[in-house]
Coordinates of N, CA and C in Angstrom, one line a residue:
Chain A
E1 N 46.3 -21.8 13.3 CA 47.7 -21.4 13.1 C 48.4 -20.9 14.3
A2 N 49.5 -21.4 14.7 CA 50.2 -20.9 15.9 C 50.7 -19.5 15.7
G3 N 50.6 -18.7 16.8 CA 51.1 -17.3 16.7 C 52.6 -17.3 17.0
V4 N 53.1 -16.1 17.4 CA 54.5 -16.0 17.8 C 54.6 -16.6 19.2
T5 N 55.6 -17.5 19.3 CA 55.8 -18.1 20.6 C 57.2 -17.7 21.2
Q6 N 57.2 -17.5 22.5 CA 58.4 -17.0 23.2 C 58.6 -17.9 24.4
S7 N 59.9 -18.1 24.7 CA 60.3 -18.8 25.9 C 61.6 -18.2 26.5
P8 N 61.8 -18.3 27.8 CA 60.8 -18.7 28.8 C 59.8 -17.7 29.0
T9 N 58.7 -18.0 29.7 CA 57.7 -17.0 30.1 C 58.2 -16.1 31.2
H10 N 59.0 -16.6 32.1 CA 59.5 -15.8 33.2 C 61.0 -16.3 33.4
L11 N 61.8 -15.3 33.7 CA 63.2 -15.6 33.9 C 63.7 -14.6 35.0
I12 N 64.4 -15.2 36.0 CA 65.0 -14.4 37.1 C 66.5 -14.6 37.0
K13 N 67.2 -13.5 37.0 CA 68.7 -13.5 36.9 C 69.2 -12.5 37.9
T14 N 70.5 -12.8 38.2 CA 71.2 -11.9 39.1 C 72.0 -10.8 38.2
R15 N 72.1 -9.7 38.8 CA 72.9 -8.6 38.1 C 74.3 -9.1 37.7
G16 N 74.6 -8.8 36.5 CA 75.9 -9.3 35.9 C 75.9 -10.5 35.1
Q17 N 74.8 -11.3 35.3 CA 74.6 -12.5 34.5 C 74.1 -12.2 33.1
Q18 N 74.0 -13.3 32.3 CA 73.5 -13.2 31.0 C 72.1 -13.9 30.9
A19 N 71.3 -13.3 30.0 CA 70.0 -13.9 29.8 C 69.8 -14.2 28.3
T20 N 69.2 -15.3 28.0 CA 68.9 -15.6 26.6 C 67.4 -15.9 26.5
L21 N 66.8 -15.2 25.6 CA 65.3 -15.3 25.3 C 65.1 -15.8 23.9
R22 N 64.1 -16.6 23.7 CA 63.9 -17.2 22.4 C 62.5 -16.9 21.8
C23 N 62.5 -17.0 20.5 CA 61.3 -16.6 19.8 C 61.1 -17.4 18.5
S24 N 59.9 -17.9 18.3 CA 59.6 -18.6 17.1 C 58.5 -17.7 16.4
P25 N 58.7 -17.3 15.1 CA 57.7 -16.4 14.5 C 56.6 -17.3 14.0
I26 N 55.6 -16.5 13.5 CA 54.4 -17.2 12.8 C 55.0 -18.0 11.6
S27 N 54.4 -19.1 11.4 CA 54.9 -19.9 10.3 C 54.8 -19.1 9.0
G28 N 55.9 -19.1 8.2 CA 55.9 -18.4 6.9 C 56.4 -16.9 7.0
H29 N 56.5 -16.4 8.3 CA 57.1 -15.1 8.5 C 58.6 -15.2 8.5
T30 N 59.2 -14.2 7.9 CA 60.7 -14.2 7.8 C 61.3 -13.1 8.7
S31 N 60.5 -12.1 9.1 CA 61.1 -11.0 9.8 C 60.7 -11.1 11.3
V32 N 61.7 -10.9 12.2 CA 61.5 -10.9 13.6 C 62.0 -9.6 14.2
Y33 N 61.2 -9.2 15.2 CA 61.5 -7.9 15.9 C 61.5 -8.2 17.4
W34 N 62.3 -7.4 18.1 CA 62.4 -7.5 19.5 C 62.1 -6.1 20.1
Y35 N 61.2 -6.1 21.1 CA 60.9 -4.8 21.8 C 61.0 -5.1 23.3
Q36 N 61.4 -4.0 24.0 CA 61.4 -4.0 25.4 C 60.3 -3.2 26.0
Q37 N 59.5 -3.7 26.9 CA 58.4 -3.0 27.6 C 58.7 -2.9 29.0
A38 N 59.4 -1.8 29.4 CA 59.7 -1.6 30.8 C 58.6 -0.7 31.4
L39 N 58.4 -0.9 32.7 CA 57.4 -0.1 33.5 C 57.6 1.4 33.3
G40 N 56.6 2.0 32.8 CA 56.6 3.5 32.7 C 57.3 4.0 31.5
L41 N 57.9 3.1 30.7 CA 58.6 3.6 29.5 C 58.0 3.2 28.2
G42 N 57.0 2.3 28.2 CA 56.4 1.9 27.0 C 57.2 1.0 26.2
L43 N 56.8 0.6 25.0 CA 57.5 -0.3 24.1 C 58.7 0.4 23.4
Q44 N 59.8 -0.1 23.6 CA 61.0 0.4 22.9 C 61.6 -0.6 21.9
F45 N 61.8 -0.2 20.7 CA 62.4 -1.0 19.7 C 63.8 -1.4 20.0
L46 N 64.1 -2.7 19.9 CA 65.4 -3.2 20.2 C 66.1 -3.6 18.9
L47 N 65.6 -4.6 18.2 CA 66.3 -5.2 17.1 C 65.3 -5.7 16.0
W48 N 65.7 -5.8 14.8 CA 65.0 -6.3 13.7 C 65.9 -7.3 12.9
Y49 N 65.4 -8.5 12.7 CA 66.1 -9.5 11.9 C 65.3 -9.9 10.7
D50 N 65.9 -10.1 9.6 CA 65.2 -10.6 8.4 C 66.2 -11.5 7.6
E51 N 65.7 -12.6 7.2 CA 66.6 -13.6 6.5 C 67.9 -13.8 7.1
G52 N 68.0 -13.8 8.4 CA 69.2 -14.2 9.1 C 70.1 -13.0 9.4
E53 N 69.7 -11.8 8.9 CA 70.6 -10.6 9.1 C 69.9 -9.6 10.0
E54 N 70.8 -8.9 10.7 CA 70.3 -7.7 11.5 C 70.1 -6.6 10.6
R55 N 68.8 -6.1 10.6 CA 68.4 -5.0 9.6 C 68.4 -3.6 10.3
N56 N 68.1 -3.6 11.6 CA 67.9 -2.4 12.3 C 68.1 -2.6 13.7
R57 N 68.6 -1.6 14.4 CA 68.8 -1.7 15.8 C 68.4 -0.4 16.5
G58 N 67.7 -0.6 17.7 CA 67.3 0.6 18.4 C 68.4 1.2 19.3
N59 N 68.0 2.1 20.1 CA 69.0 2.9 20.9 C 69.3 2.1 22.2
F60 N 69.9 1.0 22.1 CA 70.3 0.1 23.2 C 71.8 -0.2 23.1
P61 N 72.4 -0.4 24.3 CA 73.8 -0.7 24.3 C 74.2 -2.0 23.6
P62 N 75.4 -2.2 23.3 CA 75.8 -3.5 22.6 C 75.6 -4.8 23.4
R63 N 75.5 -4.6 24.7 CA 75.2 -5.9 25.4 C 73.9 -6.5 25.1
F64 N 73.1 -5.8 24.4 CA 71.8 -6.4 23.9 C 72.2 -6.9 22.4
S65 N 72.1 -8.1 22.2 CA 72.4 -8.7 20.9 C 71.5 -9.8 20.6
G66 N 71.5 -10.3 19.4 CA 70.7 -11.4 19.1 C 71.1 -12.1 17.8
R67 N 70.3 -13.0 17.3 CA 70.6 -13.6 16.0 C 69.3 -14.2 15.5
Q68 N 69.3 -14.5 14.2 CA 68.1 -15.2 13.7 C 68.7 -16.5 13.0
F69 N 68.0 -17.6 13.2 CA 68.5 -18.9 12.7 C 67.9 -19.1 11.3
P70 N 68.4 -20.1 10.6 CA 67.9 -20.5 9.3 C 66.4 -20.8 9.2
N71 N 65.8 -21.3 10.4 CA 64.4 -21.5 10.4 C 63.6 -20.3 10.8
Y72 N 64.3 -19.2 10.8 CA 63.7 -17.8 11.1 C 63.4 -17.6 12.6
S73 N 63.6 -18.6 13.5 CA 63.5 -18.3 14.9 C 64.6 -17.4 15.3
S74 N 64.5 -16.8 16.5 CA 65.5 -15.8 16.9 C 65.7 -16.0 18.4
E75 N 66.9 -15.5 18.8 CA 67.1 -15.4 20.2 C 67.7 -14.0 20.5
L76 N 67.4 -13.5 21.7 CA 67.9 -12.2 22.2 C 68.8 -12.5 23.4
N77 N 70.0 -12.0 23.4 CA 70.9 -12.2 24.5 C 71.1 -10.8 25.1
V78 N 71.1 -10.8 26.5 CA 71.4 -9.6 27.2 C 72.5 -10.0 28.2
N79 N 73.7 -9.3 27.9 CA 74.9 -9.6 28.8 C 75.0 -8.6 29.9
A80 N 75.8 -9.0 30.9 CA 76.1 -8.0 32.0 C 74.8 -7.4 32.5
L81 N 73.8 -8.2 32.9 CA 72.5 -7.7 33.3 C 72.6 -6.6 34.3
E82 N 71.7 -5.6 34.1 CA 71.6 -4.5 35.1 C 70.1 -4.5 35.6
L83 N 70.0 -4.0 36.8 CA 68.6 -4.0 37.4 C 67.6 -3.4 36.5
E84 N 68.0 -2.3 35.7 CA 67.0 -1.6 34.8 C 66.7 -2.4 33.6
D85 N 67.3 -3.6 33.4 CA 66.9 -4.5 32.3 C 65.7 -5.3 32.6
S86 N 65.2 -5.2 33.8 CA 64.0 -5.9 34.2 C 62.8 -5.3 33.4
A87 N 62.2 -6.2 32.7 CA 61.1 -5.7 31.7 C 60.5 -6.9 31.1
L88 N 59.4 -6.6 30.3 CA 58.8 -7.6 29.5 C 59.5 -7.5 28.1
Y89 N 60.0 -8.6 27.6 CA 60.6 -8.6 26.3 C 59.7 -9.2 25.3
L90 N 59.3 -8.5 24.3 CA 58.3 -8.9 23.3 C 59.0 -9.2 22.0
C91 N 58.7 -10.3 21.4 CA 59.1 -10.7 20.1 C 57.9 -10.5 19.2
A92 N 58.1 -10.0 18.0 CA 57.0 -9.9 17.0 C 57.6 -10.4 15.6
S93 N 56.6 -10.8 14.8 CA 57.1 -11.2 13.4 C 56.2 -10.5 12.4
S94 N 56.7 -10.4 11.2 CA 55.9 -10.0 10.0 C 56.2 -10.9 8.8
L95 N 55.3 -10.9 7.9 CA 55.4 -11.8 6.7 C 56.8 -11.7 6.1
D96 N 57.3 -10.5 5.8 CA 58.6 -10.3 5.2 C 59.1 -8.9 5.5
S97 N 60.1 -8.6 4.9 CA 60.8 -7.3 5.1 C 60.0 -6.1 4.6
Y98 N 58.9 -6.4 3.8 CA 58.1 -5.3 3.2 C 56.8 -5.1 4.1
S99 N 56.7 -5.9 5.1 CA 55.4 -5.9 5.8 C 55.6 -5.4 7.3
G100 N 56.6 -4.6 7.5 CA 57.0 -4.3 8.9 C 56.1 -3.4 9.6
N101 N 55.0 -2.9 8.9 CA 54.1 -2.1 9.6 C 52.9 -2.9 10.2
T102 N 52.9 -4.1 9.8 CA 51.9 -5.0 10.4 C 52.6 -6.2 11.1
I103 N 52.9 -6.0 12.3 CA 53.7 -7.0 13.1 C 52.8 -7.6 14.2
Y104 N 53.1 -8.9 14.5 CA 52.2 -9.6 15.4 C 53.1 -10.1 16.6
F105 N 52.7 -9.7 17.8 CA 53.5 -10.0 18.9 C 53.2 -11.3 19.6
G106 N 54.2 -11.8 20.3 CA 54.0 -13.0 21.1 C 53.6 -12.5 22.5
E107 N 53.5 -13.4 23.5 CA 53.1 -13.1 24.8 C 54.2 -12.5 25.7
G108 N 55.4 -12.6 25.2 CA 56.5 -11.9 25.9 C 57.2 -12.8 26.9
S109 N 58.4 -12.4 27.3 CA 59.2 -13.1 28.3 C 59.5 -12.0 29.4
W110 N 59.1 -12.4 30.6 CA 59.3 -11.4 31.8 C 60.7 -11.7 32.3
L111 N 61.6 -10.7 32.3 CA 62.9 -10.8 32.8 C 63.0 -10.0 34.1
T112 N 63.4 -10.6 35.1 CA 63.6 -9.9 36.4 C 65.0 -10.0 36.8
V113 N 65.7 -8.9 37.0 CA 67.1 -8.9 37.4 C 67.1 -8.5 38.9
V114 N 67.8 -9.3 39.7 CA 67.8 -9.0 41.1 C 69.3 -8.8 41.6
Chain B
Q1 N 60.1 17.4 23.7 CA 58.8 16.9 23.4 C 58.9 15.4 22.9
K2 N 58.2 14.5 23.5 CA 58.2 13.1 23.1 C 57.6 13.0 21.7
E3 N 58.1 12.0 20.9 CA 57.6 11.8 19.6 C 56.2 11.5 19.5
V4 N 55.7 10.7 20.5 CA 54.3 10.2 20.5 C 53.8 10.4 21.9
E5 N 52.7 11.2 22.0 CA 52.1 11.4 23.3 C 50.8 10.7 23.4
Q6 N 50.5 10.0 24.5 CA 49.2 9.4 24.7 C 48.9 9.5 26.2
D7 N 47.6 9.9 26.4 CA 47.1 10.1 27.8 C 47.1 8.7 28.4
P8 N 47.8 8.5 29.5 CA 47.8 7.1 30.1 C 46.5 6.7 30.8
G9 N 45.6 7.7 31.0 CA 44.4 7.4 31.7 C 44.7 7.2 33.2
P10 N 44.0 6.3 34.0 CA 43.0 5.4 33.4 C 41.7 6.0 33.0
L11 N 41.1 5.4 32.0 CA 39.8 5.8 31.5 C 38.7 4.8 31.9
S12 N 37.7 5.2 32.6 CA 36.7 4.3 33.0 C 35.3 4.7 32.4
V13 N 34.7 3.8 31.7 CA 33.4 4.2 31.1 C 32.4 3.1 31.4
P14 N 31.1 3.4 31.3 CA 30.0 2.4 31.5 C 29.9 1.6 30.2
E15 N 29.4 0.3 30.4 CA 29.2 -0.5 29.2 C 28.2 0.1 28.2
G16 N 28.6 0.0 26.9 CA 27.7 0.6 25.9 C 28.1 2.0 25.5
A17 N 29.1 2.6 26.2 CA 29.5 4.0 25.9 C 30.4 4.0 24.7
I18 N 30.5 5.2 24.1 CA 31.5 5.4 23.0 C 32.8 5.8 23.6
V19 N 33.9 5.2 23.3 CA 35.2 5.5 23.8 C 36.0 6.2 22.8
S20 N 36.7 7.2 23.2 CA 37.6 7.9 22.3 C 39.0 7.9 22.9
L21 N 39.9 7.3 22.1 CA 41.3 7.2 22.6 C 42.2 8.0 21.6
N22 N 43.2 8.7 22.1 CA 43.9 9.6 21.2 C 45.4 9.6 21.4
C23 N 46.1 10.0 20.3 CA 47.5 10.2 20.4 C 47.9 11.4 19.5
T24 N 48.9 12.1 20.0 CA 49.5 13.2 19.2 C 50.9 12.8 18.9
Y25 N 51.4 13.4 17.9 CA 52.8 13.1 17.5 C 53.5 14.3 17.0
S26 N 54.8 14.3 17.0 CA 55.5 15.5 16.5 C 56.3 15.3 15.2
N27 N 56.5 14.0 14.8 CA 57.3 13.7 13.6 C 56.4 13.7 12.4
S28 N 56.5 14.7 11.6 CA 55.6 14.8 10.4 C 55.9 13.7 9.3
A29 N 57.0 13.0 9.5 CA 57.3 11.9 8.5 C 56.5 10.7 8.8
F30 N 55.9 10.5 9.9 CA 55.1 9.3 10.2 C 54.0 9.2 9.1
Q31 N 53.8 8.0 8.6 CA 52.8 7.8 7.5 C 51.9 6.6 7.9
Y32 N 52.4 5.7 8.7 CA 51.6 4.5 9.0 C 51.3 4.6 10.5
F33 N 50.0 4.3 10.8 CA 49.5 4.4 12.1 C 48.7 3.2 12.5
M34 N 49.1 2.7 13.7 CA 48.5 1.4 14.2 C 47.9 1.6 15.6
W35 N 47.0 0.8 15.9 CA 46.4 0.7 17.2 C 46.6 -0.8 17.7
Y36 N 47.1 -0.9 18.9 CA 47.2 -2.3 19.5 C 46.4 -2.3 20.8
R37 N 45.9 -3.5 21.1 CA 45.2 -3.7 22.4 C 46.1 -4.7 23.2
Q38 N 46.3 -4.4 24.4 CA 47.1 -5.2 25.3 C 46.4 -5.5 26.6
Y39 N 46.0 -6.8 26.7 CA 45.4 -7.2 28.0 C 46.5 -7.4 29.0
S40 N 46.1 -7.4 30.3 CA 47.1 -7.4 31.3 C 48.0 -8.7 31.2
R41 N 49.3 -8.5 31.2 CA 50.3 -9.5 31.2 C 50.3 -10.3 29.9
K42 N 49.8 -9.7 28.8 CA 49.8 -10.4 27.5 C 50.5 -9.5 26.5
G43 N 50.8 -10.1 25.4 CA 51.4 -9.3 24.3 C 50.4 -8.4 23.6
P44 N 50.8 -7.3 23.0 CA 49.9 -6.5 22.2 C 49.3 -7.2 21.0
E45 N 48.1 -6.8 20.7 CA 47.4 -7.4 19.6 C 47.0 -6.3 18.6
L46 N 47.4 -6.5 17.3 CA 47.1 -5.5 16.3 C 45.6 -5.4 16.1
L47 N 45.1 -4.2 16.2 CA 43.7 -3.9 16.0 C 43.4 -3.2 14.7
M48 N 44.1 -2.1 14.4 CA 43.8 -1.3 13.3 C 45.1 -0.9 12.7
Y49 N 45.1 -0.7 11.4 CA 46.3 -0.3 10.6 C 45.8 0.7 9.6
T50 N 46.4 1.9 9.6 CA 45.9 3.0 8.7 C 47.1 3.6 8.0
Y51 N 47.0 3.9 6.7 CA 48.0 4.7 6.0 C 47.6 6.1 5.8
S52 N 48.4 7.0 6.1 CA 48.2 8.5 5.9 C 46.9 8.9 6.5
S53 N 46.3 9.9 6.0 CA 45.1 10.5 6.7 C 43.8 9.8 6.3
G54 N 42.8 10.0 7.1 CA 41.5 9.4 6.8 C 41.0 8.5 7.9
N55 N 39.9 7.8 7.5 CA 39.2 7.0 8.5 C 39.2 5.5 8.0
K56 N 39.2 4.6 9.0 CA 39.1 3.2 8.7 C 38.2 2.6 9.8
E57 N 37.2 1.8 9.3 CA 36.3 1.2 10.2 C 36.4 -0.3 10.2
D58 N 36.3 -1.0 11.4 CA 36.3 -2.4 11.4 C 35.4 -2.8 12.6
G59 N 34.2 -3.2 12.3 CA 33.2 -3.5 13.3 C 32.9 -2.4 14.2
R60 N 33.2 -2.5 15.5 CA 32.9 -1.5 16.5 C 34.0 -0.5 16.6
F61 N 35.1 -0.7 15.8 CA 36.3 0.2 16.0 C 36.4 1.1 14.7
T62 N 36.8 2.3 15.0 CA 37.0 3.3 13.9 C 38.3 4.0 14.2
A63 N 39.3 4.0 13.3 CA 40.5 4.7 13.4 C 40.5 5.9 12.6
Q64 N 40.9 7.1 13.1 CA 41.0 8.3 12.4 C 42.4 8.9 12.4
V65 N 42.9 9.4 11.3 CA 44.2 10.0 11.3 C 44.0 11.4 10.7
D66 N 44.5 12.4 11.4 CA 44.6 13.8 10.9 C 46.0 14.2 10.9
K67 N 46.6 14.1 9.7 CA 48.1 14.4 9.6 C 48.3 15.9 9.8
S68 N 47.4 16.7 9.3 CA 47.6 18.2 9.4 C 47.7 18.6 10.9
S69 N 47.0 17.9 11.8 CA 47.0 18.2 13.2 C 47.9 17.3 14.0
K70 N 48.5 16.3 13.3 CA 49.4 15.3 13.9 C 48.6 14.6 15.1
Y71 N 47.4 14.1 14.8 CA 46.5 13.6 15.8 C 45.8 12.4 15.2
I72 N 45.8 11.3 16.0 CA 45.1 10.1 15.6 C 44.2 9.7 16.7
S73 N 43.1 9.0 16.3 CA 42.1 8.6 17.3 C 41.6 7.2 17.0
L74 N 41.2 6.5 18.1 CA 40.5 5.2 18.0 C 39.2 5.4 18.7
F75 N 38.1 5.1 18.0 CA 36.8 5.1 18.6 C 36.3 3.7 18.8
I76 N 35.7 3.4 19.9 CA 35.1 2.1 20.2 C 33.6 2.4 20.5
R77 N 32.8 1.8 19.6 CA 31.3 2.0 19.8 C 30.8 0.8 20.7
D78 N 29.7 1.1 21.4 CA 29.0 0.0 22.2 C 30.1 -0.8 23.0
S79 N 30.8 -0.1 23.8 CA 32.0 -0.7 24.5 C 31.5 -1.8 25.4
Q80 N 32.3 -2.8 25.5 CA 32.0 -4.0 26.3 C 33.1 -4.2 27.3
P81 N 32.7 -4.9 28.4 CA 33.7 -5.2 29.5 C 34.9 -5.9 28.9
S82 N 34.8 -6.7 27.8 CA 35.9 -7.4 27.2 C 36.9 -6.4 26.5
D83 N 36.4 -5.2 26.3 CA 37.3 -4.2 25.7 C 38.3 -3.6 26.8
S84 N 38.1 -3.9 28.0 CA 39.0 -3.4 29.1 C 40.4 -3.9 28.9
A85 N 41.3 -3.0 28.6 CA 42.7 -3.3 28.3 C 43.4 -2.0 28.2
T86 N 44.7 -2.1 27.9 CA 45.5 -1.0 27.5 C 45.6 -0.8 26.0
Y87 N 45.4 0.3 25.5 CA 45.4 0.6 24.1 C 46.6 1.4 23.7
L88 N 47.4 0.9 22.8 CA 48.7 1.5 22.4 C 48.6 2.0 21.0
C89 N 48.9 3.3 20.8 CA 49.1 3.7 19.4 C 50.5 3.5 19.0
A90 N 50.7 3.3 17.7 CA 52.1 3.1 17.1 C 52.1 3.7 15.8
M91 N 53.3 4.2 15.4 CA 53.4 4.8 14.1 C 54.8 4.6 13.5
S92 N 54.9 4.7 12.2 CA 56.2 4.5 11.6 C 56.4 5.4 10.4
V93 N 57.6 5.5 9.9 CA 57.9 6.5 8.9 C 57.6 6.0 7.5
D94 N 57.9 4.8 7.2 CA 57.8 4.4 5.8 C 57.8 2.9 5.8
T95 N 57.5 2.4 4.6 CA 57.6 1.0 4.4 C 59.1 0.7 4.1
Y96 N 59.4 -0.5 3.6 CA 60.8 -0.9 3.5 C 61.6 0.1 2.7
S97 N 62.6 0.6 3.3 CA 63.5 1.5 2.5 C 64.9 1.3 3.0
G98 N 65.2 0.0 3.4 CA 66.6 -0.3 3.8 C 66.8 0.0 5.3
A99 N 68.0 0.3 5.6 CA 68.3 0.5 7.0 C 67.5 1.6 7.6
G100 N 67.0 1.4 8.8 CA 66.3 2.4 9.5 C 64.8 2.2 9.4
S101 N 64.4 1.2 8.7 CA 62.9 0.9 8.5 C 62.3 0.2 9.7
Y102 N 61.0 0.3 9.8 CA 60.2 -0.5 10.7 C 60.6 -0.3 12.1
Q103 N 61.0 0.9 12.5 CA 61.2 1.1 13.9 C 59.9 1.8 14.4
L104 N 59.0 1.0 14.8 CA 57.7 1.5 15.2 C 57.9 2.3 16.5
T105 N 57.3 3.4 16.6 CA 57.3 4.3 17.8 C 55.9 4.2 18.4
F106 N 55.9 3.8 19.7 CA 54.7 3.5 20.4 C 54.4 4.6 21.4
G107 N 53.1 4.9 21.6 CA 52.7 5.7 22.8 C 52.8 4.8 24.0
K108 N 52.7 5.4 25.2 CA 52.8 4.6 26.4 C 51.5 3.8 26.7
G109 N 50.4 4.1 26.0 CA 49.2 3.3 26.2 C 48.2 4.0 27.2
T110 N 47.0 3.8 26.9 CA 45.9 4.3 27.7 C 45.1 3.1 28.3
K111 N 45.0 3.0 29.6 CA 44.3 1.9 30.2 C 42.8 2.2 30.3
L112 N 42.0 1.3 29.7 CA 40.6 1.5 29.6 C 39.9 0.4 30.5
S113 N 38.9 0.9 31.2 CA 38.1 -0.1 32.0 C 36.6 0.2 31.6
V114 N 35.9 -0.8 31.1 CA 34.5 -0.7 30.8 C 33.7 -1.4 31.9
I115 N 32.9 -0.6 32.6 CA 32.2 -1.1 33.8 C 30.9 -1.7 33.4
P116 N 30.5 -2.9 33.7 CA 29.2 -3.5 33.4 C 28.1 -2.8 34.0

């Protein structure tokens, strides 16, 4: 069974540009979570989507946004990129909205802002 | 005070040793406690999941939660070089209860090296 898949693996953008990251959850999972893992800061919760709706949002500015598609895949958009947005962006999924304490991560997308 | 504190290490042990990894936390509302293992440049892998206080064992891994002390531990018996990774503790307040749920709070991770 395929795990959580993310693309692209690596992305280099210039400050001020927009980045789009994509995630496919484990088959049968409806909830998708996004986390940022920046050097020295640990994993920080970004967003939670379930059944196409945003259910929860972490302490990040509005330029971090996303959506979940009818097939439960998701994308994370980061607008007006800043240097400090350079980080590993991790997508995770859980079976449903009642299973959010057991989430399974993908390999992540490395975003570098120069 | 940070919500979750975890000694970043690095921790270096010889093969076969018993490893003890720990986290302390300040939010008494945390009820669910998880341990993740993260190999270099990979995503975190869920190792153990515990609800409330007590012990849970899975093979060479034992997770302990002491809610009265706000302290959780992960023990690794007969450690192997393949256990070399960063170990992250994570915790959350509650199961599904509408808005605000499932915001896992992670420690910064302890880097473990098991020397052959």
